[in-house]
Amino acid sequence: MNINFLKFTGIRKKLIIYYLITTILLGITSLFSYYNARIMLTRMNSIISDYVYLNSLNNDVNLLMTEVEKYLTSKSSESLMNYYTIYNDLQEKSRNIPRVAVYDMDQLILKDIGFMIDHLLNETDSAVRAKRGRISSEYIEHFTRSNQLSEYIKFYINNLLNGKLQQGSQKYAAINTNMTFASYLNLLIIIGSVAINIFLAILFTYRLTKPIIMLSHSAERISEGDFDVEAVEIQTDDEINVLAKAFNKMVINIKSHIDEIKGQAEIENKLKEQEMQNLKMKSLLKDAELKSLQSQINPHFLFNTLNAASQLSLMEGAEKSSDFIGNIAELFRYNLRKLDEPVALREEIKYVKNYMYILKTRFGNRIDFFMDIDEDCLDIKMPCTIIQPVVENAFIHGLEDLERNGEIHLNVKQIHNQVQIEVIDNGIGMDEKRVNMIISNNGQDAMMGGHVTGIGMMNVIDRLRLFYNIAEIHEVIEIESKVNEGTKVVIKIPYSGGEVCDDKAPNC
């Protein structure tokens, strides 16, 4: 056996020894308790099993006589079947009674009971056969002897039960005394085990944590910028001693590097000042470039110009042209909103109406637009410019190249804790592969071509997920489509108590 294993030469060995000692103590305590409980249970079972066996014999004798009497009086086939069932059970129990010569009074009585049961079974069987042969005097005689034998059997069983009861009382008193002693002994052993475990826990914890606490105090001073700490001296032969030596070397190296860092910091500060000047210059150039781009096309100027054209058309009596230009102006004004500002659902629907008016003006009866809106949902908040890109996508990719007349349906309804916005078209549709490309973020570029806003499906999906803090795409949008039949897009908005359920709604 390796003697060095018992020495405290490492944290692992210390912990192994501590857990071995505590486990052995707990195991000894548990085994002792289990052994005592097992002995007590065996003794109690021996007492109870005798009572159960004798009561079972007594019950079978009573049932046998009851069924015999029923059959003799009513000649019922059911009573006869019950009689033979009990007869077989009682015959089997009688055969199991030992018939060897013994000198124990209880065994002698039990042997006599076995013989009497055999005689009783013969008598009852003879009575049943006589009844079936309609020999009334004979079956009455056999039944009378059966009653006498059953009374003797019950008398012997009761005497045996009384004897067992007296013996059981004595055994129970002895068991009770032993259990009391075992309980106190178990209690003492448990208290002793707990005390030893607490002592060992305190001892091992103190020995393990003392050097670690010393190291932590020194490390805390260094973290606060005090590098003038004394070297940590730990008198152990485990991993903590190695850690302390490495810690002391680290402190020395840090001190030596501080001076080098200070010198390099001065050089780096000069370089950073020069870089900041360069960044300022680049920022000024960027700002100038942006202002130059903005001066080329000013969306506000375009919006105001369209409004002026609408008013001029109205003054000249061209009401249809005025409405058309006005809807275009409303479309541009809505696009000037910041995408990160939420809007009411009614504004989104109004925006879609403006867009569909422009489409119907351009394409006439080729496109029909239908709406089914739940008015109770119109005040909820949602991200800006969500529905219009989906409707536009339905037109561009579903209806624009369609030979027959096209339809777009916009439905808004509340289902449980969601507001569902459905955009349905009867266009050319898509196959399952195409739908999966859109949902899996692989079809974004293909679904943006020709959009008024430049906003595609994946932009809509990503903004919905960010706005409602939802990771799964299918929880904010679903797409169902069949080739040559059309496409259905369902936008799901969390909704409860009249307001949108996002991180800005504390009641959701």
Coordinates of C-alpha atoms in Angstrom, one line a residue:
M1 CA 0.0 0.0 0.0
N2 CA 1.3 3.5 -0.9
I3 CA 1.8 5.4 2.4
N4 CA 2.0 8.7 0.6
F5 CA -1.6 8.5 -0.4
L6 CA -2.6 9.1 3.3
K7 CA -0.7 12.4 3.4
F8 CA -2.2 15.7 2.6
T9 CA -0.2 16.2 -0.7
G10 CA -3.0 17.6 -2.8
I11 CA -6.5 19.1 -2.7
R12 CA -7.9 16.1 -4.5
K13 CA -6.6 13.6 -2.0
K14 CA -7.8 15.8 0.9
L15 CA -11.3 15.8 -0.6
I16 CA -11.2 12.1 -1.3
I17 CA -10.2 11.3 2.3
Y18 CA -12.9 13.6 3.7
Y19 CA -15.6 12.1 1.6
L20 CA -14.5 8.6 2.2
I21 CA -14.6 9.1 6.0
T22 CA -18.1 10.7 5.9
T23 CA -19.4 8.1 3.5
I24 CA -18.1 5.2 5.7
L25 CA -19.7 6.8 8.8
L26 CA -23.0 7.3 7.1
G27 CA -22.9 3.8 5.6
I28 CA -22.2 2.2 9.0
T29 CA -25.1 4.1 10.5
S30 CA -27.5 3.1 7.7
L31 CA -26.5 -0.5 7.8
F32 CA -27.0 -0.8 11.5
S33 CA -30.4 0.8 11.2
Y34 CA -31.3 -1.5 8.4
Y35 CA -30.1 -4.6 10.2
N36 CA -32.2 -3.7 13.3
A37 CA -35.3 -2.9 11.3
R38 CA -34.9 -6.2 9.4
I39 CA -34.7 -8.3 12.5
M40 CA -37.8 -6.6 14.1
L41 CA -39.8 -7.0 10.8
T42 CA -38.9 -10.8 10.6
R43 CA -40.0 -11.3 14.2
M44 CA -43.3 -9.5 13.7
N45 CA -44.0 -11.4 10.4
S46 CA -43.5 -14.7 12.3
I47 CA -46.2 -13.7 14.8
I48 CA -48.6 -12.3 12.2
S49 CA -48.3 -15.2 9.8
D50 CA -49.5 -17.8 12.4
Y51 CA -52.6 -15.7 13.1
V52 CA -53.4 -15.3 9.4
Y53 CA -53.0 -19.0 8.7
L54 CA -55.3 -20.1 11.5
N55 CA -57.9 -17.5 10.7
S56 CA -57.8 -18.7 7.1
L57 CA -58.5 -22.3 8.2
N58 CA -61.3 -21.2 10.4
N59 CA -62.9 -19.1 7.6
D60 CA -62.6 -21.9 5.1
V61 CA -64.3 -24.4 7.5
N62 CA -67.2 -21.9 8.1
L63 CA -67.6 -21.3 4.3
L64 CA -67.5 -25.0 3.6
M65 CA -70.3 -25.7 6.1
T66 CA -72.4 -22.7 4.8
E67 CA -72.2 -23.9 1.2
V68 CA -73.0 -27.5 2.2
E69 CA -76.0 -26.3 4.1
K70 CA -77.2 -24.2 1.2
Y71 CA -76.8 -27.1 -1.2
L72 CA -78.6 -29.5 1.1
T73 CA -81.5 -27.2 1.5
S74 CA -81.9 -25.7 -2.0
K75 CA -79.9 -28.1 -4.1
S76 CA -78.5 -25.0 -5.9
S77 CA -75.8 -25.7 -8.6
E78 CA -74.1 -22.4 -7.6
S79 CA -73.7 -23.6 -4.0
L80 CA -72.4 -26.9 -5.3
M81 CA -69.7 -25.2 -7.4
N82 CA -68.8 -22.9 -4.4
Y83 CA -68.6 -26.0 -2.2
Y84 CA -66.2 -27.8 -4.5
T85 CA -64.0 -24.7 -4.8
I86 CA -63.7 -24.3 -1.0
Y87 CA -63.4 -28.1 -0.6
N88 CA -60.3 -28.1 -2.9
D89 CA -58.7 -25.1 -1.1
L90 CA -59.3 -26.7 2.3
Q91 CA -58.0 -30.1 1.1
E92 CA -54.8 -28.4 -0.1
K93 CA -54.2 -26.6 3.2
S94 CA -54.8 -29.9 5.1
R95 CA -52.2 -31.7 3.0
N96 CA -49.6 -29.0 3.9
I97 CA -50.1 -29.6 7.6
P98 CA -47.1 -31.7 8.8
R99 CA -48.2 -35.1 10.1
V100 CA -44.8 -36.2 11.6
A101 CA -44.4 -37.1 15.2
V102 CA -43.4 -34.1 17.3
Y103 CA -43.4 -33.2 21.0
D104 CA -44.5 -29.6 20.7
M105 CA -48.1 -29.0 22.0
D106 CA -48.9 -26.4 19.2
Q107 CA -47.8 -28.8 16.5
L108 CA -49.7 -31.6 18.0
I109 CA -52.9 -29.5 18.1
L110 CA -52.3 -28.5 14.5
K111 CA -51.8 -32.1 13.4
D112 CA -55.1 -33.0 15.1
I113 CA -56.8 -30.2 13.2
G114 CA -55.4 -31.6 10.0
F115 CA -56.9 -35.0 10.7
M116 CA -60.2 -33.6 11.7
I117 CA -60.3 -31.5 8.5
D118 CA -59.7 -34.7 6.4
H119 CA -62.6 -36.4 8.3
L120 CA -64.8 -33.3 7.8
L121 CA -64.2 -33.3 4.1
N122 CA -65.1 -37.0 3.9
E123 CA -68.3 -36.4 5.8
T124 CA -69.4 -33.3 3.8
D125 CA -68.6 -35.2 0.6
S126 CA -70.7 -38.1 1.7
A127 CA -73.6 -35.8 2.6
V128 CA -73.4 -34.2 -0.8
R129 CA -73.4 -37.5 -2.6
A130 CA -76.3 -38.7 -0.5
K131 CA -78.3 -35.5 -1.4
R132 CA -77.6 -36.0 -5.0
G133 CA -78.8 -39.7 -4.6
R134 CA -81.9 -38.4 -2.8
I135 CA -81.1 -40.5 0.4
S136 CA -82.5 -38.0 2.9
S137 CA -81.7 -40.0 6.1
E138 CA -78.1 -40.6 5.0
Y139 CA -77.2 -37.0 4.1
I140 CA -78.8 -35.7 7.3
E141 CA -76.7 -38.1 9.3
H142 CA -73.5 -37.1 7.5
F143 CA -74.3 -33.4 7.8
T144 CA -74.9 -33.7 11.5
R145 CA -71.5 -35.3 12.0
S146 CA -70.0 -32.6 9.7
N147 CA -71.4 -29.9 12.1
Q148 CA -69.9 -31.7 15.1
L149 CA -66.5 -32.0 13.4
S150 CA -66.6 -28.3 12.3
E151 CA -67.3 -27.3 15.9
Y152 CA -64.4 -29.4 17.2
I153 CA -62.1 -27.9 14.5
K154 CA -63.1 -24.4 15.5
F155 CA -62.6 -25.2 19.2
Y156 CA -59.1 -26.5 18.5
I157 CA -58.3 -23.5 16.3
N158 CA -59.5 -21.1 19.0
N159 CA -57.4 -22.8 21.6
L160 CA -54.4 -22.7 19.3
L161 CA -55.1 -19.0 18.6
N162 CA -55.3 -18.2 22.3
G163 CA -51.9 -20.0 22.8
K164 CA -50.4 -18.1 19.9
L165 CA -51.8 -14.8 21.3
Q166 CA -50.2 -15.4 24.6
Q167 CA -46.9 -16.3 23.0
G168 CA -47.2 -13.3 20.6
S169 CA -47.8 -11.0 23.5
Q170 CA -44.6 -12.1 25.1
K171 CA -42.7 -11.9 21.9
Y172 CA -44.1 -8.5 21.2
A173 CA -43.1 -7.2 24.6
A174 CA -39.5 -8.5 24.0
I175 CA -39.5 -6.9 20.5
N176 CA -40.8 -3.6 21.9
T177 CA -38.0 -3.7 24.5
N178 CA -35.4 -4.4 21.8
M179 CA -36.8 -1.7 19.5
T180 CA -36.6 0.9 22.2
F181 CA -33.0 -0.1 22.9
A182 CA -32.2 -0.1 19.2
S183 CA -33.8 3.3 18.7
Y184 CA -31.7 4.9 21.4
L185 CA -28.6 3.2 20.1
N186 CA -29.4 4.4 16.5
L187 CA -30.0 7.9 17.9
L188 CA -26.6 7.9 19.6
I189 CA -24.9 6.6 16.5
I190 CA -26.5 9.3 14.3
I191 CA -25.6 12.1 16.7
G192 CA -22.0 10.8 16.9
S193 CA -21.8 10.6 13.1
V194 CA -23.2 14.1 12.6
A195 CA -20.8 15.5 15.2
I196 CA -17.8 13.8 13.5
N197 CA -18.9 14.9 10.1
I198 CA -19.3 18.5 11.3
F199 CA -15.9 18.4 12.9
L200 CA -14.3 17.0 9.8
A201 CA -16.1 19.5 7.6
I202 CA -14.9 22.5 9.7
L203 CA -11.3 21.0 9.8
F204 CA -11.0 20.3 6.1
T205 CA -12.8 23.5 5.1
Y206 CA -10.4 25.6 7.3
R207 CA -7.3 23.9 5.9
L208 CA -8.5 24.3 2.3
T209 CA -9.8 27.9 2.5
K210 CA -7.2 29.6 4.7
P211 CA -4.5 29.9 2.0
I212 CA -7.2 30.7 -0.7
I213 CA -8.4 33.6 1.5
M214 CA -4.9 34.9 1.8
L215 CA -4.4 34.8 -2.0
S216 CA -7.8 36.5 -2.5
H217 CA -7.0 39.4 -0.2
S218 CA -3.7 40.0 -2.1
A219 CA -5.4 39.7 -5.4
E220 CA -8.1 42.2 -4.3
R221 CA -5.4 44.8 -3.4
I222 CA -3.8 44.3 -6.8
S223 CA -7.2 44.8 -8.5
E224 CA -7.5 48.1 -6.7
G225 CA -4.1 49.2 -8.1
D226 CA -1.9 48.5 -5.1
F227 CA 1.1 46.5 -6.4
D228 CA 3.2 47.0 -3.3
V229 CA 1.8 43.8 -1.7
E230 CA 4.0 41.5 0.2
A231 CA 4.8 38.0 -1.2
V232 CA 2.2 35.5 -0.1
E233 CA 3.8 32.7 2.0
I234 CA 1.8 29.5 2.2
Q235 CA 3.1 26.5 4.0
T236 CA 1.3 23.7 2.2
D237 CA 2.3 21.0 -0.1
D238 CA -0.6 21.1 -2.5
E239 CA -1.7 22.9 -5.6
I240 CA -2.4 26.1 -3.6
N241 CA 1.3 26.4 -2.8
V242 CA 2.0 26.2 -6.6
L243 CA -0.6 28.9 -7.2
A244 CA 0.9 31.2 -4.5
K245 CA 4.3 31.0 -6.1
A246 CA 2.9 31.7 -9.6
F247 CA 0.9 34.6 -8.0
N248 CA 4.1 36.1 -6.5
K249 CA 5.9 35.8 -9.8
M250 CA 2.9 37.5 -11.6
V251 CA 3.1 40.5 -9.2
I252 CA 6.8 41.0 -9.9
N253 CA 6.2 40.7 -13.7
I254 CA 3.3 43.2 -13.5
K255 CA 5.5 45.7 -11.7
S256 CA 8.2 45.4 -14.3
H257 CA 5.6 45.8 -17.2
I258 CA 4.0 48.9 -15.7
D259 CA 7.0 51.1 -16.4
E260 CA 7.1 49.8 -20.0
I261 CA 3.3 50.4 -20.4
K262 CA 3.7 53.9 -19.1
G263 CA 6.3 54.7 -21.8
Q264 CA 4.2 53.1 -24.5
A265 CA 1.1 54.9 -23.3
E266 CA 2.7 58.3 -24.0
I267 CA 3.6 57.3 -27.5
E268 CA 0.1 55.8 -28.1
N269 CA -1.6 59.0 -26.8
K270 CA 0.2 61.0 -29.4
L271 CA -0.8 58.5 -32.1
K272 CA -4.4 58.6 -30.9
E273 CA -4.5 62.3 -31.1
Q274 CA -3.4 62.2 -34.7
E275 CA -6.0 59.5 -35.4
M276 CA -8.7 61.6 -33.9
Q277 CA -7.8 64.5 -36.2
N278 CA -8.0 62.1 -39.2
L279 CA -11.4 60.8 -38.0
K280 CA -12.8 64.3 -37.7
M281 CA -11.6 65.0 -41.2
K282 CA -13.3 61.9 -42.5
S283 CA -16.5 62.7 -40.7
L284 CA -16.6 66.2 -42.2
L285 CA -16.1 64.7 -45.6
K286 CA -18.9 62.2 -45.1
D287 CA -21.3 64.9 -43.9
A288 CA -20.5 67.0 -46.9
E289 CA -21.0 64.0 -49.2
L290 CA -24.4 63.2 -47.6
K291 CA -25.6 66.8 -47.9
S292 CA -24.6 66.7 -51.5
L293 CA -26.7 63.6 -52.1
Q294 CA -29.7 65.1 -50.2
S295 CA -29.6 68.2 -52.3
Q296 CA -30.0 66.2 -55.5
I297 CA -33.5 64.8 -54.5
N298 CA -35.3 66.3 -51.5
P299 CA -38.3 64.0 -50.6
H300 CA -40.0 66.8 -48.7
F301 CA -39.8 69.1 -51.8
L302 CA -41.2 66.3 -53.9
F303 CA -44.1 65.7 -51.4
N304 CA -44.9 69.5 -51.3
T305 CA -44.8 69.6 -55.1
L306 CA -47.3 66.7 -55.4
N307 CA -49.6 68.4 -52.9
A308 CA -49.5 71.6 -55.0
A309 CA -50.2 69.6 -58.2
S310 CA -53.2 68.0 -56.5
Q311 CA -54.6 71.3 -55.5
L312 CA -54.1 72.7 -59.0
S313 CA -55.8 69.8 -60.6
L314 CA -58.8 70.2 -58.2
M315 CA -59.0 73.9 -59.1
E316 CA -59.0 73.1 -62.7
G317 CA -61.9 70.5 -62.3
A318 CA -59.7 67.3 -62.8
E319 CA -61.0 65.6 -59.6
K320 CA -59.8 62.2 -60.6
S321 CA -56.3 63.5 -61.3
S322 CA -56.4 65.4 -58.0
D323 CA -57.3 62.2 -56.1
F324 CA -54.6 60.2 -57.9
I325 CA -51.9 62.8 -57.1
G326 CA -53.2 63.2 -53.6
N327 CA -52.8 59.5 -52.9
I328 CA -49.3 59.5 -54.3
A329 CA -48.5 62.5 -52.0
E330 CA -50.0 60.5 -49.0
L331 CA -47.8 57.6 -50.0
F332 CA -44.6 59.7 -50.0
R333 CA -45.6 61.4 -46.8
Y334 CA -46.0 58.0 -45.0
N335 CA -42.7 56.8 -46.4
L336 CA -41.0 59.8 -44.8
R337 CA -41.7 58.4 -41.3
K338 CA -38.9 56.8 -39.4
L339 CA -39.1 53.0 -39.5
D340 CA -38.4 52.6 -35.9
E341 CA -41.5 54.6 -34.8
P342 CA -44.6 52.4 -34.1
V343 CA -47.9 53.4 -35.8
A344 CA -51.6 52.5 -35.3
L345 CA -53.0 49.7 -37.4
R346 CA -55.5 52.1 -38.9
E347 CA -52.6 54.2 -40.4
E348 CA -51.1 51.1 -42.0
I349 CA -54.5 50.2 -43.5
K350 CA -54.9 53.8 -44.8
Y351 CA -51.4 53.5 -46.3
V352 CA -52.4 50.3 -48.1
K353 CA -55.6 51.9 -49.4
N354 CA -53.6 54.8 -50.9
Y355 CA -51.3 52.3 -52.6
M356 CA -54.2 50.2 -53.9
Y357 CA -55.9 53.3 -55.2
I358 CA -52.8 54.1 -57.3
L359 CA -52.7 50.5 -58.6
K360 CA -56.4 50.5 -59.5
T361 CA -56.0 53.8 -61.3
R362 CA -53.1 52.4 -63.3
F363 CA -54.5 49.0 -64.1
G364 CA -58.2 49.5 -63.9
N365 CA -60.5 46.5 -63.5
R366 CA -57.5 44.1 -63.8
I367 CA -57.2 44.2 -60.0
D368 CA -59.9 44.1 -57.3
F369 CA -59.2 44.9 -53.7
F370 CA -61.4 43.6 -50.8
M371 CA -61.1 44.4 -47.1
D372 CA -62.6 42.7 -44.0
I373 CA -61.4 44.6 -41.0
D374 CA -62.2 44.1 -37.3
E375 CA -62.7 47.7 -36.0
D376 CA -61.7 46.8 -32.5
C377 CA -58.2 46.1 -33.6
L378 CA -57.5 49.4 -35.4
D379 CA -55.9 51.2 -32.5
I380 CA -53.2 48.7 -31.7
K381 CA -49.6 49.7 -32.3
M382 CA -47.2 48.0 -34.7
P383 CA -44.1 48.7 -36.7
C384 CA -44.3 51.2 -39.6
T385 CA -44.5 50.0 -43.2
I386 CA -45.3 46.3 -42.6
I387 CA -48.6 45.6 -44.5
Q388 CA -47.9 47.7 -47.7
P389 CA -44.7 45.7 -48.7
V390 CA -46.6 42.5 -48.3
V391 CA -49.5 43.8 -50.5
E392 CA -47.1 45.1 -53.0
N393 CA -45.3 41.8 -53.0
A394 CA -48.6 40.1 -53.7
F395 CA -49.2 42.3 -56.8
I396 CA -45.6 42.3 -58.2
H397 CA -44.9 38.6 -57.8
G398 CA -48.4 37.2 -57.9
L399 CA -50.7 39.3 -60.1
E400 CA -48.6 41.6 -62.4
D401 CA -48.1 38.8 -65.0
L402 CA -51.4 37.2 -64.5
E403 CA -53.6 36.8 -67.6
R404 CA -56.9 36.7 -65.7
N405 CA -58.2 39.4 -63.3
G406 CA -56.5 39.5 -60.0
E407 CA -57.8 39.9 -56.5
I408 CA -56.2 41.0 -53.2
H409 CA -57.9 40.5 -49.9
L410 CA -56.9 42.2 -46.7
N411 CA -58.4 40.7 -43.6
V412 CA -57.8 41.8 -40.0
K413 CA -59.2 39.7 -37.1
Q414 CA -58.5 38.9 -33.5
I415 CA -57.9 35.2 -32.6
H416 CA -57.3 34.6 -28.9
N417 CA -54.3 36.7 -27.9
Q418 CA -53.3 37.7 -31.4
V419 CA -54.3 40.1 -34.2
Q420 CA -53.9 38.3 -37.5
I421 CA -53.5 40.3 -40.7
E422 CA -54.1 38.2 -43.8
V423 CA -53.0 39.3 -47.3
I424 CA -54.5 36.8 -49.8
D425 CA -54.1 36.9 -53.6
N426 CA -55.3 34.6 -56.4
G427 CA -52.1 35.0 -58.4
I428 CA -49.6 32.5 -59.8
G429 CA -48.5 31.3 -56.4
M430 CA -45.3 29.6 -55.4
D431 CA -44.0 26.1 -54.7
E432 CA -43.0 24.9 -51.3
K433 CA -39.3 25.4 -52.1
R434 CA -39.9 29.1 -52.9
V435 CA -41.8 29.6 -49.7
N436 CA -39.1 27.9 -47.6
M437 CA -36.5 30.2 -49.3
I438 CA -38.4 33.3 -48.1
I439 CA -38.9 32.0 -44.6
S440 CA -35.3 30.8 -44.2
N441 CA -33.9 34.2 -45.2
N442 CA -32.6 33.0 -48.6
G443 CA -35.0 34.8 -50.8
Q444 CA -34.8 38.4 -49.7
D445 CA -33.2 39.9 -52.8
A446 CA -35.6 38.2 -55.2
M447 CA -38.6 39.5 -53.3
M448 CA -37.6 43.2 -53.4
G449 CA -37.5 44.0 -57.1
G450 CA -39.7 47.0 -58.1
H451 CA -40.9 47.8 -54.6
V452 CA -41.9 51.5 -54.0
T453 CA -40.3 51.5 -50.5
G454 CA -37.4 49.2 -51.3
I455 CA -38.5 47.1 -48.4
G456 CA -38.7 43.4 -49.0
M457 CA -40.3 40.5 -47.2
M458 CA -37.2 39.6 -45.1
N459 CA -37.0 43.3 -43.9
V460 CA -40.6 43.0 -42.8
I461 CA -40.0 39.7 -41.0
D462 CA -36.8 40.9 -39.3
R463 CA -38.5 44.1 -38.0
L464 CA -41.5 42.2 -36.7
R465 CA -39.2 39.8 -34.8
L466 CA -37.1 42.7 -33.4
F467 CA -40.1 44.8 -32.4
Y468 CA -41.9 42.0 -30.6
N469 CA -38.7 40.2 -29.4
I470 CA -39.7 36.9 -31.0
A471 CA -37.0 34.5 -32.2
E472 CA -39.1 32.1 -34.3
I473 CA -40.2 33.4 -37.8
H474 CA -43.3 31.3 -37.8
E475 CA -44.5 33.1 -34.7
V476 CA -44.7 36.4 -36.5
I477 CA -45.5 35.4 -40.1
E478 CA -46.8 32.4 -42.0
I479 CA -46.9 31.9 -45.8
E480 CA -49.2 29.4 -47.6
S481 CA -49.1 29.2 -51.4
K482 CA -50.1 26.8 -54.2
V483 CA -48.9 27.2 -57.8
N484 CA -51.6 28.8 -60.1
E485 CA -53.9 29.2 -57.1
G486 CA -52.5 32.0 -55.1
T487 CA -50.7 33.0 -51.9
K488 CA -51.8 33.7 -48.3
V489 CA -49.5 35.7 -45.9
V490 CA -50.6 35.9 -42.3
I491 CA -48.9 38.5 -40.1
K492 CA -49.3 37.7 -36.3
I493 CA -49.3 40.6 -33.8
P494 CA -49.3 39.7 -30.1
Y495 CA -52.4 41.4 -28.5
S496 CA -54.0 41.6 -25.1
G497 CA -56.2 44.0 -23.3
G498 CA -56.4 46.5 -26.1
E499 CA -52.7 47.2 -26.6
V500 CA -49.8 45.6 -28.5
C501 CA -47.8 43.0 -26.5
D502 CA -44.2 44.1 -26.8
D503 CA -41.5 45.2 -24.4
K504 CA -43.1 48.6 -24.2
A505 CA -46.4 47.2 -22.9
P506 CA -46.0 46.3 -19.2
N507 CA -49.5 44.9 -18.9
C508 CA -49.0 42.1 -21.4

